Amino acid sequence: MKLPAPVTLSSGLTAAIEEDEWVPGAVQLVVDGTPQSHVNLRNPADLFYEYIRRIGHVIDLFKPAGAAISALHLGGGAFTLPRYVEATRPGSRQQIIELEGALVELVREAAPLPQRASIRVRRGDARAMLAKLPAGMLAAMDLIVVDVFAGAQTPAHISSVEFYDALKPFLAPGGVVVVNAADGAGLPFVRGQAATLANRFSTVAAIAEPQVLKGRRFGNVVFVASDAEPDLEWLPRLLAGGPFPASMLVGREFADLARKATPVTDATAFDSPAPPEGIFG
């Protein structure tokens, strides 16, 4: 497999597409040594990273199997989840917002999107672009995925009450917002996100490995948030498909997580922590 040369992003970081030596036909996006996306080009429904598989289970369960949806993805990476939606829910309409034009071109060259797919890529800052999206997208998105990273960290301005207030009008009735948050000891970033999402949505759950949710090791926490009524009846099934081990905080347990922080505002927001050195080695 001939892969394109690495590119330099606007941040000065280097992005490269590398072949997965263990999975034939698969590639991964690596930004300054941090793996950020994995794509099985032969089977886009095969999700590799743990947190991505958890988001995939949300996509599987929140609507009837195979039904087309409208989705907005903040953060493009290698377009792993848009490819998954297209593979499992053909006919879906999707929009991706990605800041780095060089990254978009790199991914398109190494791993083109399916020609039949209705997937549009818009280039720009995820939060700033919300004000520029067509009015027809308001109250029309069944699924919104927030998975924005600058290098290995989530930028502060994609974590505040003001950000979610700008995002929420695009959510369709019964729609779901899925947020990926990475954190380590004590979970300061994750607790802030828990308090912020609980402040803006009627139902929120947090899913991750038990040791991550206890703040004992660095890892990814997937938040699922919605104003759907009744409460999300499919939530308990999320853990059945793995990856294992897994825990989910919802209801009183989630409230305990959120209670230890206050909602994040633009004035108090901070970037998520950088992963410990050598964690991806």
Coordinates of C-alpha atoms in Angstrom, one line a residue:
M1 CA 0.0 0.0 0.0
K2 CA 1.5 3.3 -1.1
L3 CA 0.8 6.0 1.4
P4 CA 1.0 9.8 1.0
A5 CA 3.8 11.8 2.7
P6 CA 3.2 13.3 6.1
V7 CA 1.8 16.8 6.3
T8 CA 2.4 19.7 8.7
L9 CA -0.7 21.1 10.3
S10 CA -1.4 24.8 11.1
S11 CA -0.4 24.0 14.7
G12 CA 3.0 22.9 13.6
L13 CA 2.3 19.3 14.4
T14 CA 2.9 16.5 11.9
A15 CA 0.1 14.2 10.7
A16 CA 0.8 10.9 8.9
I17 CA -1.1 8.0 7.7
E18 CA 0.5 4.7 8.6
E19 CA -0.3 1.1 7.6
D20 CA -1.6 -1.2 10.3
E21 CA 0.8 -4.1 10.1
W22 CA -1.6 -6.3 12.1
V23 CA -4.9 -5.7 10.2
P24 CA -4.7 -6.1 6.5
G25 CA -6.2 -3.2 4.6
A26 CA -6.3 -0.9 7.6
V27 CA -4.5 2.4 8.3
Q28 CA -4.2 4.8 11.2
L29 CA -3.8 8.5 11.5
V30 CA -1.0 9.6 13.8
V31 CA -0.4 13.2 14.9
D32 CA 3.0 13.8 16.5
G33 CA 3.2 10.3 17.7
T34 CA -0.4 10.1 19.0
P35 CA -2.6 7.6 17.2
Q36 CA -5.9 9.5 16.6
S37 CA -7.9 7.4 14.1
H38 CA -8.0 3.9 12.8
V39 CA -9.8 2.8 9.6
N40 CA -10.3 -0.7 8.2
L41 CA -10.8 0.2 4.6
R42 CA -11.9 -3.3 3.8
N43 CA -14.6 -3.3 6.6
P44 CA -15.4 0.3 7.8
A45 CA -17.8 -1.3 10.4
D46 CA -14.8 -2.8 12.2
L47 CA -13.9 -0.3 14.9
F48 CA -10.5 -0.6 16.5
Y49 CA -10.1 1.9 19.4
E50 CA -11.9 1.2 22.6
Y51 CA -13.8 4.5 22.9
I52 CA -14.7 4.5 19.2
R53 CA -16.3 1.1 19.7
R54 CA -18.3 2.5 22.6
I55 CA -19.6 5.3 20.4
G56 CA -20.3 2.7 17.7
H57 CA -22.6 0.9 20.1
V58 CA -24.5 4.2 20.7
I59 CA -24.9 4.6 17.0
D60 CA -26.2 1.0 16.8
L61 CA -28.8 1.3 19.5
F62 CA -30.2 4.8 19.6
K63 CA -32.3 4.3 16.5
P64 CA -33.8 1.2 14.8
A65 CA -31.0 -0.9 13.3
G66 CA -30.2 0.1 9.7
A67 CA -32.3 3.2 9.7
A68 CA -30.7 6.2 8.0
I69 CA -29.9 9.2 10.3
S70 CA -28.6 12.8 10.1
A71 CA -25.3 13.2 11.8
L72 CA -22.9 16.1 12.6
H73 CA -19.3 15.2 13.5
L74 CA -17.2 17.9 15.2
G75 CA -13.6 16.7 14.5
G76 CA -12.8 14.7 11.4
G77 CA -9.7 12.6 12.1
A78 CA -9.7 9.9 9.5
F79 CA -13.5 10.0 9.2
T80 CA -13.8 6.7 11.1
L81 CA -17.3 7.2 12.5
P82 CA -18.8 8.8 9.4
R83 CA -17.6 5.7 7.5
Y84 CA -19.2 3.5 10.3
V85 CA -22.5 5.3 10.0
E86 CA -22.5 4.9 6.2
A87 CA -21.7 1.2 6.5
T88 CA -24.3 0.4 9.2
R89 CA -26.9 3.0 8.3
P90 CA -26.7 3.4 4.5
G91 CA -28.4 6.5 3.1
S92 CA -27.5 8.6 6.2
R93 CA -26.8 12.3 5.7
Q94 CA -23.6 13.5 7.4
Q95 CA -21.6 16.6 7.9
I96 CA -18.0 16.8 9.2
I97 CA -16.3 19.9 10.6
E98 CA -12.5 19.7 10.6
L99 CA -10.1 22.5 11.2
E100 CA -7.1 21.2 9.3
G101 CA -7.4 21.4 5.5
A102 CA -4.1 19.6 5.1
L103 CA -5.4 16.7 7.2
V104 CA -8.6 16.5 5.2
E105 CA -6.5 16.2 1.9
L106 CA -4.2 13.7 3.5
V107 CA -7.0 11.4 4.6
R108 CA -8.9 11.8 1.3
E109 CA -5.7 10.7 -0.6
A110 CA -4.9 7.7 1.6
A111 CA -8.4 6.6 2.4
P112 CA -11.1 8.1 0.2
L113 CA -14.7 8.3 1.4
P114 CA -17.2 6.0 -0.3
Q115 CA -18.4 7.8 -3.5
R116 CA -22.0 6.8 -2.8
A117 CA -22.0 8.3 0.7
S118 CA -23.7 11.6 1.5
I119 CA -20.9 13.0 3.6
R120 CA -19.9 16.7 3.4
V121 CA -16.7 18.0 4.9
R122 CA -16.6 21.6 6.1
R123 CA -13.2 23.1 7.0
G124 CA -13.0 25.4 10.0
D125 CA -12.9 25.6 13.8
A126 CA -15.7 23.4 15.2
R127 CA -17.2 26.0 17.4
A128 CA -16.9 28.9 15.0
M129 CA -18.4 26.9 12.2
L130 CA -21.6 26.3 14.1
A131 CA -22.6 29.8 13.4
K132 CA -22.1 29.3 9.7
L133 CA -24.0 26.0 9.2
P134 CA -27.2 26.2 7.1
A135 CA -30.4 27.0 8.9
G136 CA -31.9 23.8 7.6
M137 CA -29.6 21.8 9.9
L138 CA -31.2 23.4 13.0
A139 CA -33.2 20.8 15.0
A140 CA -32.4 18.2 12.3
M141 CA -29.4 16.2 13.6
D142 CA -30.2 12.9 15.1
L143 CA -26.6 12.4 16.2
I144 CA -23.9 14.9 17.1
V145 CA -20.4 13.6 17.9
V146 CA -17.9 15.9 19.6
D147 CA -14.4 14.4 19.2
V148 CA -12.1 17.4 18.8
F149 CA -8.4 17.3 19.5
A150 CA -5.6 19.7 18.9
G151 CA -2.7 17.2 19.0
A152 CA -3.5 15.0 22.0
Q153 CA -5.7 17.5 23.9
T154 CA -9.3 18.8 23.6
P155 CA -9.3 22.6 23.3
A156 CA -10.9 24.5 26.1
H157 CA -13.4 26.3 23.9
I158 CA -15.0 23.0 22.9
S159 CA -15.9 22.2 26.5
S160 CA -18.0 25.1 27.9
V161 CA -21.6 25.8 28.6
E162 CA -21.4 28.5 25.8
F163 CA -20.2 25.8 23.4
Y164 CA -23.0 23.4 24.2
D165 CA -25.5 26.2 24.0
A166 CA -24.3 26.9 20.4
L167 CA -24.4 23.1 19.6
K168 CA -27.8 22.1 21.1
P169 CA -30.1 24.0 18.6
F170 CA -28.9 21.6 15.9
L171 CA -30.1 18.5 17.8
A172 CA -33.4 16.9 16.5
P173 CA -36.1 16.0 19.0
G174 CA -35.0 12.7 20.6
G175 CA -31.4 13.2 19.3
V176 CA -28.2 12.3 21.1
V177 CA -24.9 14.1 21.7
V178 CA -21.9 11.9 22.2
V179 CA -18.7 13.5 23.6
N180 CA -15.3 12.0 23.9
A181 CA -13.2 13.3 26.8
A182 CA -9.8 12.1 27.8
D183 CA -8.5 12.5 31.3
G184 CA -6.2 11.1 34.0
A185 CA -5.8 11.2 37.8
G186 CA -8.7 12.9 39.6
L187 CA -10.7 13.4 36.4
P188 CA -10.7 17.3 36.6
F189 CA -11.6 17.6 32.9
V190 CA -14.1 14.8 32.9
R191 CA -15.9 16.0 36.0
G192 CA -16.1 19.5 34.5
Q193 CA -17.7 18.0 31.4
A194 CA -20.1 15.9 33.5
A195 CA -21.3 19.0 35.4
T196 CA -21.6 21.0 32.2
L197 CA -23.6 18.4 30.3
A198 CA -25.8 17.7 33.3
N199 CA -26.5 21.4 33.4
R200 CA -27.7 21.4 29.8
F201 CA -29.3 18.0 29.2
S202 CA -31.9 16.0 31.0
T203 CA -30.2 12.6 30.7
V204 CA -26.5 12.1 30.7
A205 CA -24.4 8.9 31.0
A206 CA -20.6 8.3 31.2
I207 CA -19.1 5.1 29.9
A208 CA -15.5 3.9 30.3
E209 CA -13.2 1.3 31.8
P210 CA -13.8 1.2 35.6
Q211 CA -10.3 2.3 36.4
V212 CA -10.6 5.3 34.2
L213 CA -14.0 6.3 35.7
K214 CA -12.3 6.1 39.1
G215 CA -9.6 8.4 38.0
R216 CA -6.9 5.8 38.6
R217 CA -5.5 5.7 35.0
F218 CA -5.5 7.9 31.9
G219 CA -8.1 7.0 29.3
N220 CA -11.2 8.1 27.4
V221 CA -14.7 8.6 28.8
V222 CA -17.6 8.6 26.4
F223 CA -20.5 10.9 27.4
V224 CA -24.1 10.3 26.0
A225 CA -26.4 13.3 26.5
S226 CA -30.0 13.9 25.4
D227 CA -33.3 15.5 26.2
A228 CA -35.2 12.6 24.9
E229 CA -38.3 11.6 26.8
P230 CA -38.7 9.0 28.3
D231 CA -35.1 8.6 29.5
L232 CA -32.9 6.6 27.1
E233 CA -34.3 3.1 27.5
W234 CA -31.5 1.6 25.5
L235 CA -28.7 2.8 27.7
P236 CA -28.3 -0.4 29.8
R237 CA -27.6 -2.4 26.6
L238 CA -24.5 -0.3 25.8
L239 CA -22.3 -2.4 28.0
A240 CA -23.4 -5.7 26.7
G241 CA -21.4 -5.5 23.5
G242 CA -18.1 -4.5 25.2
P243 CA -15.3 -3.7 25.1
F244 CA -14.7 -5.2 28.5
P245 CA -14.2 -4.3 31.3
A246 CA -16.7 -1.4 31.2
S247 CA -18.7 0.7 33.6
M248 CA -21.5 3.2 33.1
L249 CA -22.5 6.0 35.4
V250 CA -26.1 7.2 35.0
G251 CA -28.7 8.6 37.4
R252 CA -27.5 8.9 40.9
E253 CA -24.0 7.6 40.1
F254 CA -23.6 10.2 37.3
A255 CA -24.8 12.9 39.6
D256 CA -22.1 12.0 42.1
L257 CA -19.5 12.4 39.4
A258 CA -20.9 15.8 38.3
R259 CA -21.5 17.0 41.8
K260 CA -17.7 17.3 42.4
A261 CA -17.4 20.0 39.8
T262 CA -19.2 23.1 38.5
P263 CA -20.3 23.7 34.9
V264 CA -17.5 25.0 32.8
T265 CA -17.8 28.4 31.2
D266 CA -15.6 30.2 28.6
A267 CA -14.0 32.0 31.5
T268 CA -13.1 28.9 33.5
A269 CA -12.5 26.3 30.7
F270 CA -9.1 24.6 30.2
D271 CA -7.7 22.1 27.8
S272 CA -7.9 18.4 28.6
P273 CA -4.6 17.0 30.0
A274 CA -2.0 15.7 27.7
P275 CA -1.6 11.9 27.9
P276 CA 1.3 10.5 30.0
E277 CA 4.5 10.1 28.1
G278 CA 4.9 6.6 26.6
I279 CA 1.2 5.7 26.9
F280 CA 1.0 4.9 23.2
G281 CA 4.3 3.1 23.1

